[in-house]
PDB file of C-alpha atoms in Angstrom:
ATOM      1  CA  UNK A   1    -149.779  56.438  35.128  1.00 44.00           C
ATOM      2  CA  UNK A   2    -146.317  56.579  36.735  1.00 45.00           C
ATOM      3  CA  UNK A   3    -143.656  58.586  34.957  1.00 45.00           C
ATOM      4  CA  UNK A   4    -140.959  56.231  36.331  1.00 40.00           C
ATOM      5  CA  UNK A   5    -139.848  52.971  34.639  1.00 46.00           C
ATOM      6  CA  UNK A   6    -141.312  49.802  36.070  1.00 47.00           C
ATOM      7  CA  UNK A   7    -138.041  48.755  37.710  1.00 41.00           C
ATOM      8  CA  UNK A   8    -138.177  51.917  39.861  1.00 42.00           C
ATOM      9  CA  UNK A   9    -140.873  50.428  42.018  1.00 48.00           C
ATOM     10  CA  UNK A  10    -141.626  51.572  45.543  1.00 49.00           C
ATOM     11  CA  UNK A  11    -139.718  48.636  47.146  1.00 47.00           C
ATOM     12  CA  UNK A  12    -136.738  49.385  44.917  1.00 41.00           C
ATOM     13  CA  UNK A  13    -136.761  53.083  45.808  1.00 39.00           C
ATOM     14  CA  UNK A  14    -137.238  52.307  49.489  1.00 46.00           C
ATOM     15  CA  UNK A  15    -134.102  50.171  49.341  1.00 44.00           C
ATOM     16  CA  UNK A  16    -132.029  52.491  47.192  1.00 41.00           C
ATOM     17  CA  UNK A  17    -132.903  55.845  48.768  1.00 41.00           C
ATOM     18  CA  UNK A  18    -131.387  55.238  52.233  1.00 45.00           C
ATOM     19  CA  UNK A  19    -128.197  53.914  50.636  1.00 41.00           C
ATOM     20  CA  UNK A  20    -127.918  56.979  48.397  1.00 42.00           C
ATOM     21  CA  UNK A  21    -128.620  59.361  51.289  1.00 40.00           C
ATOM     22  CA  UNK A  22    -126.040  57.677  53.541  1.00 41.00           C
ATOM     23  CA  UNK A  23    -123.432  57.638  50.778  1.00 43.00           C
ATOM     24  CA  UNK A  24    -124.038  61.305  50.039  1.00 44.00           C
ATOM     25  CA  UNK A  25    -123.900  62.330  53.669  1.00 41.00           C
ATOM     26  CA  UNK A  26    -120.765  60.309  54.369  1.00 43.00           C
ATOM     27  CA  UNK A  27    -119.039  61.681  51.283  1.00 46.00           C
ATOM     28  CA  UNK A  28    -120.014  65.272  52.008  1.00 44.00           C
ATOM     29  CA  UNK A  29    -119.078  65.184  55.658  1.00 41.00           C
ATOM     30  CA  UNK A  30    -115.828  63.363  54.905  1.00 44.00           C
ATOM     31  CA  UNK A  31    -114.651  65.984  52.446  1.00 43.00           C
ATOM     32  CA  UNK A  32    -115.807  68.962  54.513  1.00 42.00           C
ATOM     33  CA  UNK A  33    -113.971  67.701  57.592  1.00 41.00           C
ATOM     34  CA  UNK A  34    -110.885  66.535  55.733  1.00 46.00           C
ATOM     35  CA  UNK A  35    -111.717  62.898  56.522  1.00 47.00           C
ATOM     36  CA  UNK A  36    -111.064  62.134  52.861  1.00 48.00           C
ATOM     37  CA  UNK A  37    -108.089  64.217  51.882  1.00 50.00           C
ATOM     38  CA  UNK A  38    -107.377  65.379  48.366  1.00 56.00           C
ATOM     39  CA  UNK A  39    -104.480  63.597  46.618  1.00 57.00           C
ATOM     40  CA  UNK A  40    -101.175  65.135  47.724  1.00 61.00           C
ATOM     41  CA  UNK A  41     -99.429  67.521  45.343  1.00 57.00           C
ATOM     42  CA  UNK A  42     -96.445  65.149  45.104  1.00 59.00           C
ATOM     43  CA  UNK A  43     -98.579  62.134  44.125  1.00 67.00           C
ATOM     44  CA  UNK A  44     -97.202  61.931  40.597  1.00 69.00           C
ATOM     45  CA  UNK A  45     -93.641  61.590  41.890  1.00 73.00           C
ATOM     46  CA  UNK A  46     -94.509  58.292  43.553  1.00 78.00           C
ATOM     47  CA  UNK A  47     -96.863  56.939  40.868  1.00 90.00           C
ATOM     48  CA  UNK A  48     -95.672  53.447  39.843  1.00 95.00           C
ATOM     49  CA  UNK A  49     -96.034  52.089  36.335  1.00 96.00           C
ATOM     50  CA  UNK A  50     -98.994  49.726  36.072  1.00 97.00           C
ATOM     51  CA  UNK A  51    -100.666  47.321  33.676  1.00 98.00           C
ATOM     52  CA  UNK A  52    -104.397  46.682  33.460  1.00 98.00           C
ATOM     53  CA  UNK A  53    -105.477  43.055  33.202  1.00 98.00           C
ATOM     54  CA  UNK A  54    -108.771  42.824  31.264  1.00 97.00           C
ATOM     55  CA  UNK A  55    -111.682  40.730  32.600  1.00 97.00           C
ATOM     56  CA  UNK A  56    -111.707  37.071  31.587  1.00 97.00           C
ATOM     57  CA  UNK A  57    -112.391  33.528  32.747  1.00 97.00           C
ATOM     58  CA  UNK A  58    -109.380  31.428  33.702  1.00 96.00           C
ATOM     59  CA  UNK A  59    -108.499  28.218  35.536  1.00 95.00           C
ATOM     60  CA  UNK A  60    -105.871  27.590  38.185  1.00 93.00           C
ATOM     61  CA  UNK A  61    -105.167  25.481  41.268  1.00 91.00           C
ATOM     62  CA  UNK A  62    -105.739  27.267  44.540  1.00 88.00           C
ATOM     63  CA  UNK A  63    -103.040  27.274  47.182  1.00 91.00           C
ATOM     64  CA  UNK A  64    -103.261  24.845  50.066  1.00 91.00           C
ATOM     65  CA  UNK A  65    -102.361  21.449  51.408  1.00 90.00           C
ATOM     66  CA  UNK A  66    -105.164  19.253  50.073  1.00 90.00           C
ATOM     67  CA  UNK A  67    -106.087  15.916  51.646  1.00 89.00           C
ATOM     68  CA  UNK A  68    -108.390  13.184  50.456  1.00 87.00           C
ATOM     69  CA  UNK A  69    -109.132  10.298  52.847  1.00 84.00           C
ATOM     70  CA  UNK A  70    -106.216  11.596  54.963  1.00 82.00           C
ATOM     71  CA  UNK A  71    -103.746  11.360  52.058  1.00 83.00           C
ATOM     72  CA  UNK A  72    -102.121  14.340  50.358  1.00 84.00           C
ATOM     73  CA  UNK A  73    -103.474  14.971  46.878  1.00 86.00           C
ATOM     74  CA  UNK A  74    -103.365  17.614  44.177  1.00 87.00           C
ATOM     75  CA  UNK A  75    -105.642  20.612  44.482  1.00 88.00           C
ATOM     76  CA  UNK A  76    -108.515  20.444  41.986  1.00 88.00           C
ATOM     77  CA  UNK A  77    -108.596  22.935  39.133  1.00 90.00           C
ATOM     78  CA  UNK A  78    -110.891  25.897  39.749  1.00 91.00           C
ATOM     79  CA  UNK A  79    -112.504  28.087  37.095  1.00 95.00           C
ATOM     80  CA  UNK A  80    -112.810  31.773  37.990  1.00 95.00           C
ATOM     81  CA  UNK A  81    -114.535  34.608  36.155  1.00 97.00           C
ATOM     82  CA  UNK A  82    -113.057  38.021  36.913  1.00 96.00           C
ATOM     83  CA  UNK A  83    -115.622  40.613  35.884  1.00 94.00           C
ATOM     84  CA  UNK A  84    -113.559  43.715  36.666  1.00 94.00           C
ATOM     85  CA  UNK A  85    -110.150  44.753  35.312  1.00 96.00           C
ATOM     86  CA  UNK A  86    -107.204  44.534  37.695  1.00 97.00           C
ATOM     87  CA  UNK A  87    -104.656  47.335  37.981  1.00 98.00           C
ATOM     88  CA  UNK A  88    -101.309  45.939  39.145  1.00 98.00           C
ATOM     89  CA  UNK A  89     -97.731  47.196  39.205  1.00 98.00           C
ATOM     90  CA  UNK A  90     -95.904  46.307  36.018  1.00 98.00           C
ATOM     91  CA  UNK A  91     -92.664  45.734  37.933  1.00 98.00           C
ATOM     92  CA  UNK A  92     -91.908  44.467  41.384  1.00 97.00           C
ATOM     93  CA  UNK A  93     -91.228  47.266  43.876  1.00 97.00           C
ATOM     94  CA  UNK A  94     -87.621  48.354  43.344  1.00 95.00           C
ATOM     95  CA  UNK A  95     -84.949  48.719  45.981  1.00 94.00           C
ATOM     96  CA  UNK A  96     -84.740  52.448  45.249  1.00 93.00           C
ATOM     97  CA  UNK A  97     -88.513  52.864  45.689  1.00 95.00           C
ATOM     98  CA  UNK A  98     -88.541  50.896  48.930  1.00 95.00           C
ATOM     99  CA  UNK A  99     -85.535  52.820  50.281  1.00 93.00           C
ATOM    100  CA  UNK A 100     -87.537  56.052  49.976  1.00 94.00           C
ATOM    101  CA  UNK A 101     -90.045  54.553  52.423  1.00 96.00           C
ATOM    102  CA  UNK A 102     -87.217  53.451  54.745  1.00 96.00           C
ATOM    103  CA  UNK A 103     -85.676  56.953  54.683  1.00 95.00           C
ATOM    104  CA  UNK A 104     -88.966  58.417  55.929  1.00 96.00           C
ATOM    105  CA  UNK A 105     -89.160  55.911  58.785  1.00 97.00           C
ATOM    106  CA  UNK A 106     -92.306  54.227  57.437  1.00 97.00           C
ATOM    107  CA  UNK A 107     -90.622  50.941  56.421  1.00 97.00           C
ATOM    108  CA  UNK A 108     -88.047  48.649  57.991  1.00 96.00           C
ATOM    109  CA  UNK A 109     -84.721  48.172  56.245  1.00 95.00           C
ATOM    110  CA  UNK A 110     -84.506  45.086  54.016  1.00 94.00           C
ATOM    111  CA  UNK A 111     -82.324  42.215  55.200  1.00 91.00           C
ATOM    112  CA  UNK A 112     -79.120  41.069  53.556  1.00 80.00           C
ATOM    113  CA  UNK A 113     -79.020  43.677  50.773  1.00 75.00           C
ATOM    114  CA  UNK A 114     -75.404  43.904  49.606  1.00 61.00           C
ATOM    115  CA  UNK A 115     -75.826  45.383  46.119  1.00 59.00           C
ATOM    116  CA  UNK A 116     -75.946  49.067  45.247  1.00 62.00           C
ATOM    117  CA  UNK A 117     -79.165  51.015  45.034  1.00 64.00           C
ATOM    118  CA  UNK A 118     -80.591  50.864  41.566  1.00 70.00           C
ATOM    119  CA  UNK A 119     -83.243  49.496  39.304  1.00 89.00           C
ATOM    120  CA  UNK A 120     -83.448  46.072  40.944  1.00 94.00           C
ATOM    121  CA  UNK A 121     -86.322  44.515  42.946  1.00 95.00           C
ATOM    122  CA  UNK A 122     -86.228  44.996  46.687  1.00 95.00           C
ATOM    123  CA  UNK A 123     -85.549  41.693  48.443  1.00 95.00           C
ATOM    124  CA  UNK A 124     -85.167  40.715  52.076  1.00 94.00           C
ATOM    125  CA  UNK A 125     -88.629  41.984  52.997  1.00 97.00           C
ATOM    126  CA  UNK A 126     -91.325  40.162  54.929  1.00 97.00           C
ATOM    127  CA  UNK A 127     -95.118  40.300  54.810  1.00 98.00           C
ATOM    128  CA  UNK A 128     -95.352  43.197  57.278  1.00 97.00           C
ATOM    129  CA  UNK A 129     -92.714  45.163  55.361  1.00 98.00           C
ATOM    130  CA  UNK A 130     -94.760  44.821  52.166  1.00 98.00           C
ATOM    131  CA  UNK A 131     -97.920  46.005  53.904  1.00 97.00           C
ATOM    132  CA  UNK A 132     -96.069  48.961  55.449  1.00 98.00           C
ATOM    133  CA  UNK A 133     -94.892  50.017  51.997  1.00 98.00           C
ATOM    134  CA  UNK A 134     -98.460  49.699  50.670  1.00 97.00           C
ATOM    135  CA  UNK A 135     -99.707  52.060  53.405  1.00 96.00           C
ATOM    136  CA  UNK A 136     -96.868  54.528  52.711  1.00 97.00           C
ATOM    137  CA  UNK A 137     -97.509  54.505  48.950  1.00 97.00           C
ATOM    138  CA  UNK A 138    -101.252  54.957  49.553  1.00 95.00           C
ATOM    139  CA  UNK A 139    -100.523  58.030  51.652  1.00 94.00           C
ATOM    140  CA  UNK A 140     -98.151  59.435  49.024  1.00 94.00           C
ATOM    141  CA  UNK A 141    -100.514  58.964  46.082  1.00 93.00           C
ATOM    142  CA  UNK A 142    -103.934  59.372  47.713  1.00 90.00           C
ATOM    143  CA  UNK A 143    -104.862  56.006  46.166  1.00 93.00           C
ATOM    144  CA  UNK A 144    -105.401  52.614  47.778  1.00 94.00           C
ATOM    145  CA  UNK A 145    -102.611  50.075  47.249  1.00 96.00           C
ATOM    146  CA  UNK A 146    -102.457  46.585  48.728  1.00 96.00           C
ATOM    147  CA  UNK A 147    -100.857  43.198  48.270  1.00 98.00           C
ATOM    148  CA  UNK A 148    -102.651  41.053  45.693  1.00 98.00           C
ATOM    149  CA  UNK A 149    -104.421  37.875  46.652  1.00 97.00           C
ATOM    150  CA  UNK A 150    -103.180  34.568  45.270  1.00 97.00           C
ATOM    151  CA  UNK A 151    -106.155  34.594  42.902  1.00 97.00           C
ATOM    152  CA  UNK A 152    -105.392  38.114  41.663  1.00 97.00           C
ATOM    153  CA  UNK A 153    -101.767  37.202  41.035  1.00 97.00           C
ATOM    154  CA  UNK A 154    -102.867  34.120  39.089  1.00 97.00           C
ATOM    155  CA  UNK A 155    -105.204  36.365  37.081  1.00 97.00           C
ATOM    156  CA  UNK A 156    -102.388  38.809  36.270  1.00 98.00           C
ATOM    157  CA  UNK A 157     -99.682  36.202  35.679  1.00 97.00           C
ATOM    158  CA  UNK A 158    -101.696  34.345  33.042  1.00 96.00           C
ATOM    159  CA  UNK A 159     -99.713  31.564  31.393  1.00 94.00           C
ATOM    160  CA  UNK A 160     -96.739  32.305  33.652  1.00 93.00           C
ATOM    161  CA  UNK A 161     -98.541  31.206  36.826  1.00 95.00           C
ATOM    162  CA  UNK A 162     -97.183  27.879  38.136  1.00 92.00           C
ATOM    163  CA  UNK A 163     -99.260  24.710  38.268  1.00 89.00           C
ATOM    164  CA  UNK A 164     -98.371  23.032  41.548  1.00 80.00           C
ATOM    165  CA  UNK A 165     -99.855  19.646  40.615  1.00 79.00           C
ATOM    166  CA  UNK A 166     -97.766  16.568  41.338  1.00 71.00           C
ATOM    167  CA  UNK A 167     -99.941  14.324  39.165  1.00 66.00           C
ATOM    168  CA  UNK A 168    -100.768  12.029  42.059  1.00 55.00           C
ATOM    169  CA  UNK A 169    -104.549  12.319  42.263  1.00 53.00           C
ATOM    170  CA  UNK A 170    -105.074   8.702  41.257  1.00 50.00           C
ATOM    171  CA  UNK A 171    -102.363   7.401  43.595  1.00 51.00           C
ATOM    172  CA  UNK A 172    -102.941   9.634  46.595  1.00 50.00           C
ATOM    173  CA  UNK A 173    -103.102   6.651  48.959  1.00 53.00           C
ATOM    174  CA  UNK A 174     -99.550   5.573  48.050  1.00 55.00           C
ATOM    175  CA  UNK A 175     -97.065   7.720  50.009  1.00 56.00           C
ATOM    176  CA  UNK A 176     -94.148   6.529  47.879  1.00 50.00           C
ATOM    177  CA  UNK A 177     -95.686   8.250  44.855  1.00 52.00           C
ATOM    178  CA  UNK A 178     -95.809  11.532  46.761  1.00 55.00           C
ATOM    179  CA  UNK A 179     -92.254  11.183  48.076  1.00 48.00           C
ATOM    180  CA  UNK A 180     -90.932  10.527  44.575  1.00 49.00           C
ATOM    181  CA  UNK A 181     -92.865  13.487  43.168  1.00 52.00           C
ATOM    182  CA  UNK A 182     -91.512  15.712  45.959  1.00 55.00           C
ATOM    183  CA  UNK A 183     -87.957  14.587  45.295  1.00 44.00           C
ATOM    184  CA  UNK A 184     -88.169  15.207  41.556  1.00 52.00           C
ATOM    185  CA  UNK A 185     -89.692  18.641  41.971  1.00 55.00           C
ATOM    186  CA  UNK A 186     -87.253  19.814  44.638  1.00 55.00           C
ATOM    187  CA  UNK A 187     -84.272  18.552  42.623  1.00 47.00           C
ATOM    188  CA  UNK A 188     -85.497  20.466  39.557  1.00 52.00           C
ATOM    189  CA  UNK A 189     -86.158  23.631  41.580  1.00 54.00           C
ATOM    190  CA  UNK A 190     -82.782  23.551  43.341  1.00 54.00           C
ATOM    191  CA  UNK A 191     -81.001  23.180  39.996  1.00 47.00           C
ATOM    192  CA  UNK A 192     -82.532  26.527  38.941  1.00 59.00           C
ATOM    193  CA  UNK A 193     -81.420  28.487  42.005  1.00 63.00           C
ATOM    194  CA  UNK A 194     -80.419  32.022  41.016  1.00 67.00           C
ATOM    195  CA  UNK A 195     -80.083  34.131  44.170  1.00 81.00           C
ATOM    196  CA  UNK A 196     -78.734  37.460  42.848  1.00 87.00           C
ATOM    197  CA  UNK A 197     -81.502  39.988  41.993  1.00 89.00           C
ATOM    198  CA  UNK A 198     -81.313  41.304  38.443  1.00 92.00           C
ATOM    199  CA  UNK A 199     -82.245  44.623  36.862  1.00 93.00           C
ATOM    200  CA  UNK A 200     -86.011  45.063  36.453  1.00 95.00           C
ATOM    201  CA  UNK A 201     -87.145  43.649  33.129  1.00 95.00           C
ATOM    202  CA  UNK A 202     -84.463  40.932  32.973  1.00 94.00           C
ATOM    203  CA  UNK A 203     -87.024  38.116  32.925  1.00 95.00           C
ATOM    204  CA  UNK A 204     -89.269  39.621  30.250  1.00 96.00           C
ATOM    205  CA  UNK A 205     -93.020  40.228  30.173  1.00 97.00           C
ATOM    206  CA  UNK A 206     -96.055  37.966  30.013  1.00 97.00           C
ATOM    207  CA  UNK A 207     -98.953  38.296  27.578  1.00 97.00           C
ATOM    208  CA  UNK A 208    -100.443  41.189  29.612  1.00 97.00           C
ATOM    209  CA  UNK A 209     -97.230  43.196  29.974  1.00 97.00           C
ATOM    210  CA  UNK A 210     -96.535  42.032  33.557  1.00 98.00           C
ATOM    211  CA  UNK A 211     -92.764  42.087  34.018  1.00 97.00           C
ATOM    212  CA  UNK A 212     -90.440  39.558  35.669  1.00 97.00           C
ATOM    213  CA  UNK A 213     -93.094  37.284  37.165  1.00 97.00           C
ATOM    214  CA  UNK A 214     -91.613  33.835  37.810  1.00 93.00           C
ATOM    215  CA  UNK A 215     -88.025  35.123  37.847  1.00 94.00           C
ATOM    216  CA  UNK A 216     -85.858  34.775  40.938  1.00 93.00           C
ATOM    217  CA  UNK A 217     -87.976  36.984  43.226  1.00 95.00           C
ATOM    218  CA  UNK A 218     -91.006  35.364  44.851  1.00 96.00           C
ATOM    219  CA  UNK A 219     -93.888  37.736  45.540  1.00 98.00           C
ATOM    220  CA  UNK A 220     -95.856  38.068  48.774  1.00 98.00           C
ATOM    221  CA  UNK A 221     -99.646  37.792  48.545  1.00 98.00           C
ATOM    222  CA  UNK A 222    -102.388  38.623  51.026  1.00 97.00           C
ATOM    223  CA  UNK A 223    -103.635  35.005  50.997  1.00 96.00           C
ATOM    224  CA  UNK A 224    -103.290  32.779  54.049  1.00 96.00           C
ATOM    225  CA  UNK A 225    -102.000  29.271  53.471  1.00 94.00           C
ATOM    226  CA  UNK A 226    -104.656  26.662  54.265  1.00 93.00           C
ATOM    227  CA  UNK A 227    -105.324  22.988  54.900  1.00 93.00           C
ATOM    228  CA  UNK A 228    -108.240  21.525  52.941  1.00 94.00           C
ATOM    229  CA  UNK A 229    -110.016  18.168  53.183  1.00 94.00           C
ATOM    230  CA  UNK A 230    -111.793  16.905  50.049  1.00 91.00           C
ATOM    231  CA  UNK A 231    -114.395  14.204  49.553  1.00 90.00           C
ATOM    232  CA  UNK A 232    -114.277  11.583  46.813  1.00 86.00           C
ATOM    233  CA  UNK A 233    -115.786  14.054  44.311  1.00 86.00           C
ATOM    234  CA  UNK A 234    -113.227  16.793  45.133  1.00 84.00           C
ATOM    235  CA  UNK A 235    -115.786  18.804  47.054  1.00 88.00           C
ATOM    236  CA  UNK A 236    -114.461  20.662  50.111  1.00 90.00           C
ATOM    237  CA  UNK A 237    -115.389  19.040  53.413  1.00 92.00           C
ATOM    238  CA  UNK A 238    -113.324  21.300  55.674  1.00 92.00           C
ATOM    239  CA  UNK A 239    -110.964  24.207  55.132  1.00 92.00           C
ATOM    240  CA  UNK A 240    -108.692  25.775  57.757  1.00 93.00           C
ATOM    241  CA  UNK A 241    -106.857  29.043  57.087  1.00 92.00           C
ATOM    242  CA  UNK A 242    -103.347  29.093  58.547  1.00 90.00           C
ATOM    243  CA  UNK A 243    -102.931  32.847  58.828  1.00 92.00           C
ATOM    244  CA  UNK A 244     -99.477  33.801  59.973  1.00 92.00           C
ATOM    245  CA  UNK A 245     -98.266  31.794  56.989  1.00 94.00           C
ATOM    246  CA  UNK A 246     -98.846  33.576  53.682  1.00 96.00           C
ATOM    247  CA  UNK A 247     -98.578  32.441  50.090  1.00 96.00           C
ATOM    248  CA  UNK A 248     -95.613  33.650  48.045  1.00 96.00           C
ATOM    249  CA  UNK A 249     -95.449  32.890  44.329  1.00 96.00           C
ATOM    250  CA  UNK A 250     -92.579  32.620  41.851  1.00 94.00           C
ATOM    251  CA  UNK A 251     -91.522  29.548  39.870  1.00 89.00           C
ATOM    252  CA  UNK A 252     -93.621  27.649  42.387  1.00 90.00           C
ATOM    253  CA  UNK A 253     -95.730  28.537  45.401  1.00 92.00           C
ATOM    254  CA  UNK A 254     -93.912  28.756  48.710  1.00 92.00           C
ATOM    255  CA  UNK A 255     -96.011  29.447  51.823  1.00 93.00           C
ATOM    256  CA  UNK A 256     -93.849  31.559  54.145  1.00 93.00           C
ATOM    257  CA  UNK A 257     -94.056  32.565  57.790  1.00 93.00           C
ATOM    258  CA  UNK A 258     -95.017  36.257  57.805  1.00 94.00           C
ATOM    259  CA  UNK A 259     -91.959  37.575  59.669  1.00 94.00           C
ATOM    260  CA  UNK A 260     -89.347  35.893  57.419  1.00 93.00           C
ATOM    261  CA  UNK A 261     -87.203  38.274  55.347  1.00 93.00           C
ATOM    262  CA  UNK A 262     -84.549  35.849  54.079  1.00 88.00           C
ATOM    263  CA  UNK A 263     -86.083  32.543  52.918  1.00 86.00           C
ATOM    264  CA  UNK A 264     -82.676  30.885  52.697  1.00 76.00           C
ATOM    265  CA  UNK A 265     -82.531  31.019  56.490  1.00 65.00           C
ATOM    266  CA  UNK A 266     -85.707  28.965  56.897  1.00 59.00           C
ATOM    267  CA  UNK A 267     -89.376  29.754  57.402  1.00 55.00           C
ATOM    268  CA  UNK A 268     -90.744  28.051  54.305  1.00 58.00           C
ATOM    269  CA  UNK A 269     -93.832  26.174  55.466  1.00 53.00           C
ATOM    270  CA  UNK A 270     -93.890  23.716  52.556  1.00 57.00           C
ATOM    271  CA  UNK A 271     -91.404  22.619  49.889  1.00 62.00           C
ATOM    272  CA  UNK A 272     -88.338  24.334  48.453  1.00 75.00           C
ATOM    273  CA  UNK A 273     -87.678  27.863  49.788  1.00 83.00           C
ATOM    274  CA  UNK A 274     -87.666  30.828  47.367  1.00 89.00           C
ATOM    275  CA  UNK A 275     -84.472  32.461  46.133  1.00 89.00           C
ATOM    276  CA  UNK A 276     -85.656  35.901  47.292  1.00 93.00           C
ATOM    277  CA  UNK A 277     -88.734  37.575  48.759  1.00 96.00           C
ATOM    278  CA  UNK A 278     -90.163  40.749  47.197  1.00 97.00           C
ATOM    279  CA  UNK A 279     -93.563  42.059  46.149  1.00 98.00           C
ATOM    280  CA  UNK A 280     -95.705  44.154  43.832  1.00 98.00           C
ATOM    281  CA  UNK A 281     -99.016  45.836  44.656  1.00 98.00           C
ATOM    282  CA  UNK A 282    -102.484  46.226  43.177  1.00 98.00           C
ATOM    283  CA  UNK A 283    -104.454  49.482  43.078  1.00 97.00           C
ATOM    284  CA  UNK A 284    -108.085  49.432  44.110  1.00 91.00           C
ATOM    285  CA  UNK A 285    -110.649  50.729  41.636  1.00 80.00           C
ATOM    286  CA  UNK A 286    -113.635  50.470  44.002  1.00 71.00           C
ATOM    287  CA  UNK A 287    -115.484  53.781  44.468  1.00 64.00           C
ATOM    288  CA  UNK A 288    -115.492  53.368  48.248  1.00 63.00           C
ATOM    289  CA  UNK A 289    -111.763  52.551  48.519  1.00 66.00           C
ATOM    290  CA  UNK A 290    -110.732  56.071  49.691  1.00 66.00           C
ATOM    291  CA  UNK A 291    -113.304  55.923  52.491  1.00 71.00           C
ATOM    292  CA  UNK A 292    -112.045  52.515  53.637  1.00 66.00           C
ATOM    293  CA  UNK A 293    -108.499  53.849  53.596  1.00 64.00           C
ATOM    294  CA  UNK A 294    -109.508  56.868  55.682  1.00 69.00           C
ATOM    295  CA  UNK A 295    -111.213  54.615  58.213  1.00 71.00           C
ATOM    296  CA  UNK A 296    -108.196  52.302  58.425  1.00 65.00           C
ATOM    297  CA  UNK A 297    -105.888  55.291  58.855  1.00 65.00           C
ATOM    298  CA  UNK A 298    -107.920  56.223  61.931  1.00 70.00           C
ATOM    299  CA  UNK A 299    -107.727  52.726  63.397  1.00 64.00           C
ATOM    300  CA  UNK A 300    -111.246  51.678  62.396  1.00 70.00           C
ATOM    301  CA  UNK A 301    -111.111  48.077  61.184  1.00 54.00           C
ATOM    302  CA  UNK A 302    -113.859  46.919  58.811  1.00 51.00           C
TER     303      UNK A 302
END
């Protein structure tokens, strides 16, 4: 009689053993050769404050331009179950924090910043600037930081996440309904324009302790804007990612061209432009994240 439980069958072991051996060899070789470096001694100096969003099921509308029978319509609601907690910066990256990256030559200077250094969000940064800061912070802390996806930001924002519905699903074939909905929304959004960045914490916290989401700084995500065609039952027929244009989120979604730093100068792909562009990052909790970072640092794309 076997001393192993039934689930440790020969096929199971044959599958698991090579994976375990490879993981062990990769980990051992990586540490012996310095491929995976130990966290730097100064890591704590650059450690941002975070909040942990607990797993849950939630509903939201995905980003995109949705069409049904060639007419623009609202995106259908989607239900998502997040089974792992998400670690995300409590605050948006501050101007002082970002300036430290600029002073080391790892980040480009923000555009149009006229206020003094202090505890305010960095603004005037584009998609590439945000990713450069994520790489710099990862190097400083020995952790893996990245821009959140649109879905992750919706998960963290909770009740604060905007619903972009126009309420035109039943009248999608009537363009006048869409034009009127566009006009009303843009008029309401322009009346709330508030371009001067405020001290971190000025817009309060959501139910998970996330600070300032939905204030006057829109946040870059790692999600490409897309064009989606639906059938009569709201099932996706075709979906085209428009990478080069990325989703930013604040009071509403605003897909932005990746190189734009100042949204008031143009570059908003759809709708009313944001007041300001900034960002916050998420920290990976995957066990293999340090290895992926080491590979990316050496120019190996996965």
